[in-house]
XYZ file of C-alpha atoms in Angstrom:
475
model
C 49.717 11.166 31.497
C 47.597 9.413 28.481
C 49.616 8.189 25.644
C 49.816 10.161 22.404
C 46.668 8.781 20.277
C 47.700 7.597 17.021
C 47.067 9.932 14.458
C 46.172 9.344 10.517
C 45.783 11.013 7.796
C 41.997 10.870 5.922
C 40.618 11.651 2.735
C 36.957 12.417 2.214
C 35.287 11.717 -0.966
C 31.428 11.156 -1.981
C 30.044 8.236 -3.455
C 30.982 9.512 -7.165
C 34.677 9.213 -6.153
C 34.767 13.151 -6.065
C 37.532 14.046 -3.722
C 36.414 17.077 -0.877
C 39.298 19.088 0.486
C 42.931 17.861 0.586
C 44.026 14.874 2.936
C 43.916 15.935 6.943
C 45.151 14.621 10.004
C 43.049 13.066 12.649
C 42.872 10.486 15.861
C 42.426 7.385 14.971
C 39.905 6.810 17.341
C 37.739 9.947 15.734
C 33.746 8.846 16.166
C 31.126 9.189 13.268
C 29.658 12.159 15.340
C 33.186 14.311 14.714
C 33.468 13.540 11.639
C 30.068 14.614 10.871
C 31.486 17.895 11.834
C 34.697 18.527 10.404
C 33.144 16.824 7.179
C 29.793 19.421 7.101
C 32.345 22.071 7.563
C 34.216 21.170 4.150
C 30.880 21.025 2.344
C 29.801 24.401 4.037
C 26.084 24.191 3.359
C 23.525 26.544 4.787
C 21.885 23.820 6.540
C 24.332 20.576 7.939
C 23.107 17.307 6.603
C 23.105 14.316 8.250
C 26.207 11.944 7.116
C 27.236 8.104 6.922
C 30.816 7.728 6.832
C 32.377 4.952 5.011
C 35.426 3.043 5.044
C 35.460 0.354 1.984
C 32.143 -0.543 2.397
C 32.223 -0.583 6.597
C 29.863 1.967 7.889
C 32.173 3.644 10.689
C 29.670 3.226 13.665
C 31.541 3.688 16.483
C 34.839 4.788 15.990
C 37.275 4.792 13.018
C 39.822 3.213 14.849
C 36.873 0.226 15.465
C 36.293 -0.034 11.408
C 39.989 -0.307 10.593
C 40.588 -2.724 13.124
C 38.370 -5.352 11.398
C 39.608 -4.103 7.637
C 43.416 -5.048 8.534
C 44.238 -1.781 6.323
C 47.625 0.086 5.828
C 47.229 3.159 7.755
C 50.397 4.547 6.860
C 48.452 5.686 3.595
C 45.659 7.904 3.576
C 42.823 6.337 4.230
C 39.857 7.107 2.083
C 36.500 7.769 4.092
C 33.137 7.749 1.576
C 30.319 9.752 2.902
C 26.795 9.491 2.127
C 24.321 12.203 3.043
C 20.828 10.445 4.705
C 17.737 11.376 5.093
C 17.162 15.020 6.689
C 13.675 13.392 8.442
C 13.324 10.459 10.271
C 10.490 7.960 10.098
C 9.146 7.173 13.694
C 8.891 2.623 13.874
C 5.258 2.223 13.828
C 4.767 0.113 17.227
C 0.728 -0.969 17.385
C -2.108 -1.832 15.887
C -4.372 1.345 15.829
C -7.371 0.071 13.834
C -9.114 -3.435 12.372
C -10.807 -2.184 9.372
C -13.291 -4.757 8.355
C -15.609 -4.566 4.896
C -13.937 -6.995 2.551
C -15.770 -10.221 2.239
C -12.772 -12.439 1.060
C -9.046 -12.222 1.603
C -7.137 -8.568 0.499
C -4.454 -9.082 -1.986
C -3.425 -5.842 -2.125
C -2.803 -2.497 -0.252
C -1.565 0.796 -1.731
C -0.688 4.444 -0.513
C -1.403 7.340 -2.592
C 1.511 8.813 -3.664
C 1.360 11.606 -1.021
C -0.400 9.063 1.928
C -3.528 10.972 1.385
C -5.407 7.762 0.047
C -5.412 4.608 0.933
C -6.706 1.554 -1.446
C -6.816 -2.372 -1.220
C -7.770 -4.580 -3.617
C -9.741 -8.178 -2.356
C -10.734 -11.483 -3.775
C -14.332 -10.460 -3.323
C -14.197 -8.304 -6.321
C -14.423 -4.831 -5.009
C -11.521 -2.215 -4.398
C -12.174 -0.433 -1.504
C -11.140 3.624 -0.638
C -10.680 4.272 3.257
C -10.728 7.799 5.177
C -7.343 7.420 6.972
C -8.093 10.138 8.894
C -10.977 8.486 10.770
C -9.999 4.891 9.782
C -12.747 3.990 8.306
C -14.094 2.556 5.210
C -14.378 5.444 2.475
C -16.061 4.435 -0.569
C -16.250 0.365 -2.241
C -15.753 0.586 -5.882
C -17.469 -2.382 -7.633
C -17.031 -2.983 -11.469
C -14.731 -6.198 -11.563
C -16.358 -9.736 -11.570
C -13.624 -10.960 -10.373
C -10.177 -11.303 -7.804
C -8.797 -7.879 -8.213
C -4.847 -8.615 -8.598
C -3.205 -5.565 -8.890
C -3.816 -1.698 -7.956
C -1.480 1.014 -9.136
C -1.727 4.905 -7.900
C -0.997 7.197 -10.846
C 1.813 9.225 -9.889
C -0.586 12.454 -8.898
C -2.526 10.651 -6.940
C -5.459 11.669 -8.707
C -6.478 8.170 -9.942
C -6.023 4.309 -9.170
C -5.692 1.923 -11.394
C -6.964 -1.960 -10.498
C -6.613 -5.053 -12.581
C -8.450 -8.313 -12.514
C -8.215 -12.171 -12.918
C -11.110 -11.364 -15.547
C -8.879 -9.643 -17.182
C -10.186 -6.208 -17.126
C -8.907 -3.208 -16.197
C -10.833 -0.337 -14.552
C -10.308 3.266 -13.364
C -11.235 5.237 -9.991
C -11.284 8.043 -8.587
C -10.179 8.295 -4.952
C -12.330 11.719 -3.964
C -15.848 10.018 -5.167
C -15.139 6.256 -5.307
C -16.734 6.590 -9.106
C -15.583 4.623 -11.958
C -13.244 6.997 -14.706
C -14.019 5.951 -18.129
C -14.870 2.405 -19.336
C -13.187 -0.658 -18.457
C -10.000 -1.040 -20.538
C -10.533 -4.473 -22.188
C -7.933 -6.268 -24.282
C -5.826 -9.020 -22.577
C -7.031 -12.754 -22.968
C -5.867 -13.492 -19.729
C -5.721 -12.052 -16.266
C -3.986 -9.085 -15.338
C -0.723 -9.342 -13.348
C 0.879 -6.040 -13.071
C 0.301 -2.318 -13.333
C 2.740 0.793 -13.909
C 1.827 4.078 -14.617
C 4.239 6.657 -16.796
C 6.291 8.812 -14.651
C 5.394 11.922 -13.890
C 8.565 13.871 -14.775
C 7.542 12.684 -18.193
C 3.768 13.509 -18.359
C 2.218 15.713 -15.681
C -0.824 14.143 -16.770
C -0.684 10.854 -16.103
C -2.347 9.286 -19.265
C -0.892 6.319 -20.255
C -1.034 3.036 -18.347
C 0.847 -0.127 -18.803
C -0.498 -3.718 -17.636
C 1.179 -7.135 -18.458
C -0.761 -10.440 -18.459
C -0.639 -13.893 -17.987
C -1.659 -13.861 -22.554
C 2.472 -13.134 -22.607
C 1.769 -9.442 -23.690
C 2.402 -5.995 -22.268
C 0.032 -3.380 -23.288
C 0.156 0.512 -23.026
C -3.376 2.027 -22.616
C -4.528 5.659 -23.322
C -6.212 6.642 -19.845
C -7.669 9.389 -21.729
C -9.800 8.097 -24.573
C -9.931 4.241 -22.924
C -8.125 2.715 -25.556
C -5.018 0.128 -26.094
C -2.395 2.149 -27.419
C -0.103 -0.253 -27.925
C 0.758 -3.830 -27.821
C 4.179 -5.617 -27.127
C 4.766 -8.948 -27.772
C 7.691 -11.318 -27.555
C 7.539 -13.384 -24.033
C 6.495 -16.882 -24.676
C 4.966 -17.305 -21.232
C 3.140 -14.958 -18.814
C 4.323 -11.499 -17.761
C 4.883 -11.581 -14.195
C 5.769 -7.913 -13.576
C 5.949 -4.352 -15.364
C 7.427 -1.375 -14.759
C 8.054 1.790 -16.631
C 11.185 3.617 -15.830
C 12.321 7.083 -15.363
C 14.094 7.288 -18.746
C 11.805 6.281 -20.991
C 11.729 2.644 -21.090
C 9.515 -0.157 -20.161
C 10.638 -3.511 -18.414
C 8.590 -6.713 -18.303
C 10.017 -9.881 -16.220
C 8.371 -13.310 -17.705
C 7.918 -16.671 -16.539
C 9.882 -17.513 -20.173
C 13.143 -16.490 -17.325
C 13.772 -13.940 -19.438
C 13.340 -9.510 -18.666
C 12.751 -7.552 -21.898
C 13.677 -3.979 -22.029
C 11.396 -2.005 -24.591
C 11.299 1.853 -25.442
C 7.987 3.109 -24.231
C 7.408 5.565 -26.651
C 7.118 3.162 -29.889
C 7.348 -0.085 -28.629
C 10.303 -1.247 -30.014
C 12.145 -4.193 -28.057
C 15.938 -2.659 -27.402
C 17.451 -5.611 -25.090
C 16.696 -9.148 -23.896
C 17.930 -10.237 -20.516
C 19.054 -13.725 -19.844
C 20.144 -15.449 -16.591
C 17.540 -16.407 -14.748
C 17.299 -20.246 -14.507
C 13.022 -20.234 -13.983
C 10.467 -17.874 -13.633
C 11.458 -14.152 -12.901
C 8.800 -13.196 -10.448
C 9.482 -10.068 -9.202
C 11.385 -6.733 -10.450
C 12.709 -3.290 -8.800
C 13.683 -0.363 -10.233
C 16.472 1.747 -8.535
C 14.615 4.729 -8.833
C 10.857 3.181 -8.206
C 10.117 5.082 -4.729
C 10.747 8.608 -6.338
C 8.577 7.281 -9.441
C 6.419 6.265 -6.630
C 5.877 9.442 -5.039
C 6.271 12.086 -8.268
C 6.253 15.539 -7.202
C 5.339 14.947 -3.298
C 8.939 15.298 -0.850
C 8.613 12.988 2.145
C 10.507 15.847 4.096
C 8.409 18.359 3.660
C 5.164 15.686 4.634
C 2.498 17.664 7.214
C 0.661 15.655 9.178
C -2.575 16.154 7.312
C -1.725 14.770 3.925
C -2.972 16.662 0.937
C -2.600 16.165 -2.710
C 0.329 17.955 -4.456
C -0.685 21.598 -5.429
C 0.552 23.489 -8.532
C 0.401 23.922 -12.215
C 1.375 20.624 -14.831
C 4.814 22.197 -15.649
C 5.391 23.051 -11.971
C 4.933 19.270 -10.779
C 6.576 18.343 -13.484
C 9.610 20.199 -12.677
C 9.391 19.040 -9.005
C 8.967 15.718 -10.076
C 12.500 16.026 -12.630
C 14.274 17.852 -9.682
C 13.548 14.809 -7.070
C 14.007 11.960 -9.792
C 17.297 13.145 -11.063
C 18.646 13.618 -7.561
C 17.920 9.692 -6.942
C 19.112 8.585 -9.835
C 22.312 10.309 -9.577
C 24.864 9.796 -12.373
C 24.615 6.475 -13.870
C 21.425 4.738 -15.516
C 18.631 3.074 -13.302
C 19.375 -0.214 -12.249
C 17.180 -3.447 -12.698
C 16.673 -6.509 -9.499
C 14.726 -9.319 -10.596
C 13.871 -12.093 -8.390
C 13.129 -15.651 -9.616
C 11.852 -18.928 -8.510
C 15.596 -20.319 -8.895
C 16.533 -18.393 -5.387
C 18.425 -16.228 -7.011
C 18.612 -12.067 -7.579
C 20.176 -10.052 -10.376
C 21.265 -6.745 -10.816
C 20.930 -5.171 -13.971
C 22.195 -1.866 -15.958
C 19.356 -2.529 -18.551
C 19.833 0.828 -20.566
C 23.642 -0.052 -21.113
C 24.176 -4.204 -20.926
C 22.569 -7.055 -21.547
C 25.105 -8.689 -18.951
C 24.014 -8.860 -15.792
C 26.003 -6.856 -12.891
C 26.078 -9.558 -10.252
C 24.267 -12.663 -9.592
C 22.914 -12.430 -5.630
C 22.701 -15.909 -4.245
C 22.120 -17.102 -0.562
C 18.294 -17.713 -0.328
C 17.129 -20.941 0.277
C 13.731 -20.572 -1.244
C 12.115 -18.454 -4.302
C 12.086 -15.006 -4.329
C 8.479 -13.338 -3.809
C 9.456 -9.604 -3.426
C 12.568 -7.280 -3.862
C 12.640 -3.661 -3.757
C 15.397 -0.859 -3.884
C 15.535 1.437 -0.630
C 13.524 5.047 -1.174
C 17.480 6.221 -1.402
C 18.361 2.957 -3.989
C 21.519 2.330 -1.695
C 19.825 -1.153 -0.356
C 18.360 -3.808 -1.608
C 15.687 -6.277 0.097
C 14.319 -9.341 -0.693
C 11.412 -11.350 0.657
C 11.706 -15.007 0.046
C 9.990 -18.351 0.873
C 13.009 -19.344 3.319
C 11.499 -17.292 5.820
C 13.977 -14.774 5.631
C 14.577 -11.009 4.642
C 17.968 -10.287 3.115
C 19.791 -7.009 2.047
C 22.036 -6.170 -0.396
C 24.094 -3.466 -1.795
C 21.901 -1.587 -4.069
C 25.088 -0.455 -6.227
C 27.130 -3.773 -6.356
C 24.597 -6.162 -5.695
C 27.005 -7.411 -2.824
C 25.375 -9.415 0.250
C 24.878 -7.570 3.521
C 22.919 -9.310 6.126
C 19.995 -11.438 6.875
C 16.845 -10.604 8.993
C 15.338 -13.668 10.418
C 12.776 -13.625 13.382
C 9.516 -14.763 10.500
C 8.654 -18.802 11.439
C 7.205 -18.874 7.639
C 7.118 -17.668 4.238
C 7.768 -13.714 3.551
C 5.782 -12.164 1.204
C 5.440 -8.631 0.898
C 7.818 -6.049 1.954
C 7.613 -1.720 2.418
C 10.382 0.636 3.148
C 9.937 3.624 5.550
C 10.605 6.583 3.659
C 14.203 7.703 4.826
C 15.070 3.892 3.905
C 16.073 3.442 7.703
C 13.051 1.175 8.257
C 11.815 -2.117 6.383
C 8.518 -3.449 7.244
C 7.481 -7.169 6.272
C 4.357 -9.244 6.078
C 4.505 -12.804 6.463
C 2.036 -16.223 6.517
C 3.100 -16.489 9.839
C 0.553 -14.023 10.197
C 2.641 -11.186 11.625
C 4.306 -7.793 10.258
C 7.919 -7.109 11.332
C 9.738 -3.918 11.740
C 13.369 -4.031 10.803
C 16.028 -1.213 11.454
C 18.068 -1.424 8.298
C 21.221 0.524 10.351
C 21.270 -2.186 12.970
C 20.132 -5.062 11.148
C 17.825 -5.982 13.944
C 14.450 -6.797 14.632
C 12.751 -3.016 15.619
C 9.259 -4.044 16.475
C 7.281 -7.405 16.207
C 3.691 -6.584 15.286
C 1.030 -9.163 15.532
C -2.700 -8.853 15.031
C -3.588 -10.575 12.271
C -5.366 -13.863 12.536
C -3.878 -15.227 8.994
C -1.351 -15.126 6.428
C -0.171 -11.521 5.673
C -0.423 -11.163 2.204
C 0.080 -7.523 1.478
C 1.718 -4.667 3.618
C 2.264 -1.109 2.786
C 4.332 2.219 4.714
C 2.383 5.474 3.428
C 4.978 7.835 1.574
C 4.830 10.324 4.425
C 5.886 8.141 6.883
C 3.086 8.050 9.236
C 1.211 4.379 9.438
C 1.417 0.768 7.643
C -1.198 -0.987 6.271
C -1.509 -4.358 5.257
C -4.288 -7.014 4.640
C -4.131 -10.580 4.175
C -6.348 -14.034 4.660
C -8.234 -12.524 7.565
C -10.060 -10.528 4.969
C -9.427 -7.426 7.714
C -7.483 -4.559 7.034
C -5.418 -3.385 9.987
C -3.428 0.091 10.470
C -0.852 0.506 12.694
C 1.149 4.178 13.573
């Protein structure tokens, strides 16, 4: 005869703090699997979503009894269990290298999906941005019109047009389906171009405006439409490292003046200052960027032939509203930067000028961070080799991934933010599995520093490009 199983009472509640049915009795040795059930059954939705229980900030993984065993907690009260619905789809770990893509004639800086994976774009130091057919892997169209390194791409948030920036300091306009230049080149900054963000979609279907920041110190907003600066913002002392133009209406520019400046996009005007940062901010995420990202197109419902987003202006623009405010959730977006000092913060930049936390623990300066598609995690790419995550809400450390023998510079989330992809000058791309913190898949194939790396919205293949001037796929 077993021994009675201790028994406990359990609250659930979501990540809000809103309580779901009244306190209930269970083992204590309940698994994540049961709990699923009982908890889908208080929700009673149509279709049972997949759930992440937690216990003060302990995923329960295997059992509950497991998770309270390493919290030392009173289980004579009820015990409050958080759950967090995931990701309906799962993203299959890319495991080899399916194509070498060769065409560029010096190293690729840059690699971008189009917003639905439809498109793929890199941008090289030989000039030229180049389009290729991801259905045969092969190169597409070569769009020349810089005269110099192109720096930066950006994918307008239909996917109808990419923006690229150069160290000439030009900007130009493509068009994915031809290859041909839109417009003329956007000309303005005095220096070259470091950055590109496009407007959201939720708050103009059409994707006109455009904002760049440069190493002249400025930020400008450009009229897509009639080719023309729009506006001009002005107050960093050094160069702009980083734009990005948020769901809400504002604009955020991090500086090498180690300062972030928070402006309202529709007039310009500067509304905050963000200090902290003891040397250049490099790098910035927005909590919401992957759903800015991505617009109107829903990773769930990707088929395996990616097309553009159909409908009319109002009806994307609706689509895109519906999916943004579901990510962003209650509160305001929230701000990472990354700096040269080794250090992270997170920001509330609609609300405070004070930061929320300082993140310290890498060794190194920071080269990339980015929120999870889901903006529960937060990664970082650093110098010191190593990949580290954080708690996209509190900014609190989780773990670190190390298996990279050098610097990590770009990094890519899968789209159900299980997966994490990295690029390194090692010259190899690793696959991390967020859940397990450990190393997924080890990709080489590359014969130089990885400088860029990509996972296509829909989940299907990663690109990245680096020294080796190649560009190589891998599903």
């Amino acid at each position: 005869m077993m021994a009675d199983i201790e028994r406990l009472l359990i609250q659930f509640q979501d990540e809000a703090g809103t309580i779901l049915g009244s306190p209930f009795d269970v083992p204590i040795d309940i698994t994540p699997e049961k709990l699923q059930l009982v908890c889908n059954a208080l929700l009673d939705k149509d279709e049972p979503v997949p759930l992440a229980f937690y216990v003060q900030d302990s995923e329960i993984v295997a059992s509950l009894e497991k998770t309270l065993a390493e919290q030392a907690l009173e289980t004579e009260k009820v015990v409050e269990i958080v759950y967090q619905p995931q990701a309906v789809f799962k993203v299959r770990a890319v495991t080899r290298c399916t194509s070498s893509l060769e065409g560029h004639s010096e190293a690729v800086i840059s690699v971008a999906f189009s917003p639905t994976g439809k498109y793929l774009a890199s941008g090289s130091g030989d000039t030229t941005v180049r389009f290729w057919d991801l259905s045969t892997e092969t190169p597409h169209f070569t769009a020349k019109g810089h005269r110099h390194w192109v720096l930066s791409i950006a994918w307008s948030p239909d996917g109808k047009k990419l923006a690229s920036g150069c160290k000439n300091s030009q900007i130009f306009l493509w068009d994915p389906a031809t290859g041909g230049q839109i417009g003329r080149a956007l000309v303005g900054h005095s220096k070259w171009i470091t950055s590109l963000c496009w407007e959201p979609l939720h708050l103009n279907p059409e994707c006109r405006y455009l904002a760049s920041s440069s190493k002249d110190g400025s930020v400008r907003i450009w009229d897509t439409v009639v080719g023309r600066c729009d506006k001009i913002l002005t107050g960093h002392t050094q160069s702009v490292t980083c734009v990005k133009w948020g769901g809400d209406g504002l604009l955020f520019s991090s500086s090498q003046d180690r300062t972030i400046k928070v402006w309202r996009a529709k007039d310009g005007v500067l509304c905050r200052t963000l200090q902290g940062h003891g040397h250049w901010v490099n790098t910035m995420a927005l909590s919401t960027d992957y759903v800015l990202r991505t617009g109107a197109f829903e990773p769930a419902e990707a088929s395996i032939n990616p097309q553009d987003v159909s409908g009319s202006l109002a009806e994307i623009k609706q689509k895109a509203l519906q999916r943004y405010n579901q990510v962003r959730g209650q509160g305001p977006e929230r701000l990472v930067s990354g700096s040269d000092d080794f250090t992270l913060f997170l920001w509330a930049p609609a609300e405070d000028k004070k930061a929320l936390q300082r993140m310290t623990g890498h060794q190194a300066l920071i080269n990339q961070v980015l929120f999870s598609p889901d903006s529960r995690v937060i990664a970082s790419a650093s110098f010191d080799k190593s990949v580290k995550l954080w708690d996209g809400k509190t900014g609190k450390f989780l773990t670190s991934l190390r298996g990279h023998v050098s610097a990590v510079y770009q990094i890519a989330w899968s789209a159900d933010s299980r997966l994490l992809v990295s690029g390194s000058s090692d010259s190899t791309l690793k696959v991390w599995d967020t859940k397990t913190r450990k190393l997924a898949v080890d990709l080489p194939g590359h014969g130089d520093e990885v400088y860029a790396v990509d996972w296509s919205p829909d989940g299907q293949r990663v690109a990245s490009g680096g020294k080796d001037k190649c560009l190589r796929m891998f599903s």
